[in-house]
């Protein structure tokens, strides 16, 4: 089954509002990453949070990680129309030589101007 | 140069054709990846090359043949594809595979993808 699962699958908000997306995973992790994908384009790395961190900020992004619940959340504050995209969490394999990450199902965010 | 490039951007091919997808990065990354992505789905890992050697093949059909001629270049050779192989094919790279010295270098840099249509 999918390592990372995200909810909601789709989220529609007005510009200026905050958007929160959640990711759950099943196995142990060293870190968790969030990526963004504009329609039909490649993914862009947003932020990485290590397993010993609980919260991390980057600009308008805030990521939390709860390893006891095997879950993470991505908060985008003061959203803009340009934030419209799909957002994926990714969990790299704990096999340190594998170089393999598993992506969650993704949340499609629509920010209305 | 901090980008991954992919060519072509779009490719339409018949089931009897042979074509190749190309991926290039000049960031000195030593791990490169091929993913397949269907509409409204997450990327699915196909292959991983670590230090120019194939390290992961996710049970991909042999009609997909990867090649890593050097540390900057990754190819995906396509032959006798099926219509269900139509998808966005993404290439990615990381500085080194997995972790090193306790630090994770798993941030992946993605190319823009090749939109493949098999008729």
Short mmCIF file of N, CA and C in Angstrom, two decimals, chain A residues 65-107:
data_model
loop_
_atom_site.label_atom_id
_atom_site.label_comp_id
_atom_site.label_asym_id
_atom_site.label_seq_id
_atom_site.Cartn_x
_atom_site.Cartn_y
_atom_site.Cartn_z
N UNK A 65 5.80 17.65 12.05
CA UNK A 65 6.01 16.21 11.96
C UNK A 65 5.74 15.60 13.33
N UNK A 66 4.89 14.60 13.34
CA UNK A 66 4.59 13.86 14.56
C UNK A 66 4.92 12.40 14.29
N UNK A 67 6.10 11.98 14.71
CA UNK A 67 6.54 10.61 14.41
C UNK A 67 5.75 9.58 15.20
N UNK A 68 5.18 9.98 16.35
CA UNK A 68 4.38 9.01 17.11
C UNK A 68 3.09 8.68 16.39
N UNK A 69 2.57 9.65 15.64
CA UNK A 69 1.35 9.42 14.87
C UNK A 69 1.66 9.14 13.41
N UNK A 70 2.94 9.16 13.07
CA UNK A 70 3.35 8.95 11.67
C UNK A 70 2.55 9.89 10.75
N UNK A 71 2.63 11.17 11.07
CA UNK A 71 1.90 12.13 10.25
C UNK A 71 2.66 13.45 10.17
N UNK A 72 2.36 14.18 9.11
CA UNK A 72 2.97 15.49 8.89
C UNK A 72 1.90 16.40 8.31
N UNK A 73 2.07 17.70 8.53
CA UNK A 73 1.16 18.65 7.91
C UNK A 73 1.96 19.77 7.26
N UNK A 74 1.41 20.28 6.19
CA UNK A 74 1.97 21.43 5.48
C UNK A 74 0.95 22.55 5.54
N UNK A 75 1.36 23.67 6.08
CA UNK A 75 0.51 24.85 6.16
C UNK A 75 1.08 25.92 5.25
N UNK A 76 0.25 26.44 4.37
CA UNK A 76 0.63 27.58 3.54
C UNK A 76 -0.19 28.76 4.04
N UNK A 77 0.49 29.77 4.51
CA UNK A 77 -0.23 30.93 5.04
C UNK A 77 -0.41 32.00 3.95
N UNK A 78 -1.44 32.80 4.13
CA UNK A 78 -1.72 33.92 3.21
C UNK A 78 -1.58 33.47 1.76
N UNK A 79 -2.38 32.48 1.39
CA UNK A 79 -2.23 31.86 0.07
C UNK A 79 -2.44 32.85 -1.07
N UNK A 80 -1.83 32.52 -2.19
CA UNK A 80 -1.92 33.33 -3.40
C UNK A 80 -2.40 32.44 -4.54
N UNK A 81 -2.94 33.05 -5.57
CA UNK A 81 -3.40 32.27 -6.73
C UNK A 81 -2.26 31.43 -7.29
N UNK A 82 -1.05 31.95 -7.20
CA UNK A 82 0.12 31.23 -7.73
C UNK A 82 0.45 29.98 -6.93
N UNK A 83 -0.16 29.81 -5.77
CA UNK A 83 0.06 28.59 -4.98
C UNK A 83 -0.76 27.42 -5.51
N UNK A 84 -1.65 27.69 -6.46
CA UNK A 84 -2.46 26.62 -7.05
C UNK A 84 -1.55 25.58 -7.66
N UNK A 85 -1.65 24.36 -7.17
CA UNK A 85 -0.76 23.27 -7.60
C UNK A 85 -1.16 22.00 -6.85
N UNK A 86 -0.48 20.91 -7.16
CA UNK A 86 -0.61 19.69 -6.36
C UNK A 86 0.58 19.60 -5.41
N UNK A 87 0.31 19.14 -4.22
CA UNK A 87 1.35 19.05 -3.20
C UNK A 87 1.47 17.60 -2.75
N UNK A 88 2.71 17.11 -2.74
CA UNK A 88 2.98 15.72 -2.39
C UNK A 88 3.95 15.65 -1.22
N UNK A 89 3.69 14.71 -0.31
CA UNK A 89 4.71 14.39 0.68
C UNK A 89 5.50 13.20 0.14
N UNK A 90 6.74 13.09 0.58
CA UNK A 90 7.60 11.99 0.15
C UNK A 90 8.40 11.49 1.33
N UNK A 91 8.50 10.18 1.43
CA UNK A 91 9.24 9.57 2.53
C UNK A 91 10.33 8.69 1.95
N UNK A 92 11.59 9.10 2.13
CA UNK A 92 12.70 8.31 1.63
C UNK A 92 12.83 6.99 2.38
N UNK A 93 13.30 5.98 1.67
CA UNK A 93 13.53 4.68 2.28
C UNK A 93 14.56 4.78 3.39
N UNK A 94 14.34 4.07 4.49
CA UNK A 94 15.33 4.09 5.56
C UNK A 94 16.54 3.23 5.23
N UNK A 95 16.44 2.47 4.14
CA UNK A 95 17.60 1.77 3.63
C UNK A 95 18.51 2.83 3.05
N UNK A 96 19.57 3.16 3.75
CA UNK A 96 20.32 4.37 3.44
C UNK A 96 20.97 4.35 2.07
N UNK A 97 21.09 3.20 1.47
CA UNK A 97 21.71 3.17 0.15
C UNK A 97 20.71 3.06 -0.98
N UNK A 98 19.44 3.01 -0.63
CA UNK A 98 18.44 2.74 -1.67
C UNK A 98 18.18 3.96 -2.53
N UNK A 99 18.24 5.16 -1.95
CA UNK A 99 17.94 6.35 -2.72
C UNK A 99 16.51 6.38 -3.21
N UNK A 100 15.61 5.70 -2.52
CA UNK A 100 14.24 5.57 -2.99
C UNK A 100 13.29 6.34 -2.10
N UNK A 101 12.41 7.12 -2.72
CA UNK A 101 11.37 7.83 -1.98
C UNK A 101 10.01 7.37 -2.46
N UNK A 102 9.06 7.32 -1.55
CA UNK A 102 7.68 7.00 -1.91
C UNK A 102 6.84 8.25 -1.73
N UNK A 103 6.06 8.56 -2.75
CA UNK A 103 5.25 9.77 -2.73
C UNK A 103 3.83 9.45 -2.29
N UNK A 104 3.25 10.38 -1.53
CA UNK A 104 1.85 10.27 -1.17
C UNK A 104 0.96 10.56 -2.37
N UNK A 105 -0.34 10.37 -2.17
CA UNK A 105 -1.29 10.54 -3.28
C UNK A 105 -1.45 11.99 -3.70
N UNK A 106 -1.10 12.92 -2.83
CA UNK A 106 -1.14 14.32 -3.19
C UNK A 106 -2.43 15.03 -2.84
N UNK A 107 -2.30 16.33 -2.62
CA UNK A 107 -3.45 17.21 -2.42
C UNK A 107 -3.43 18.26 -3.52
#
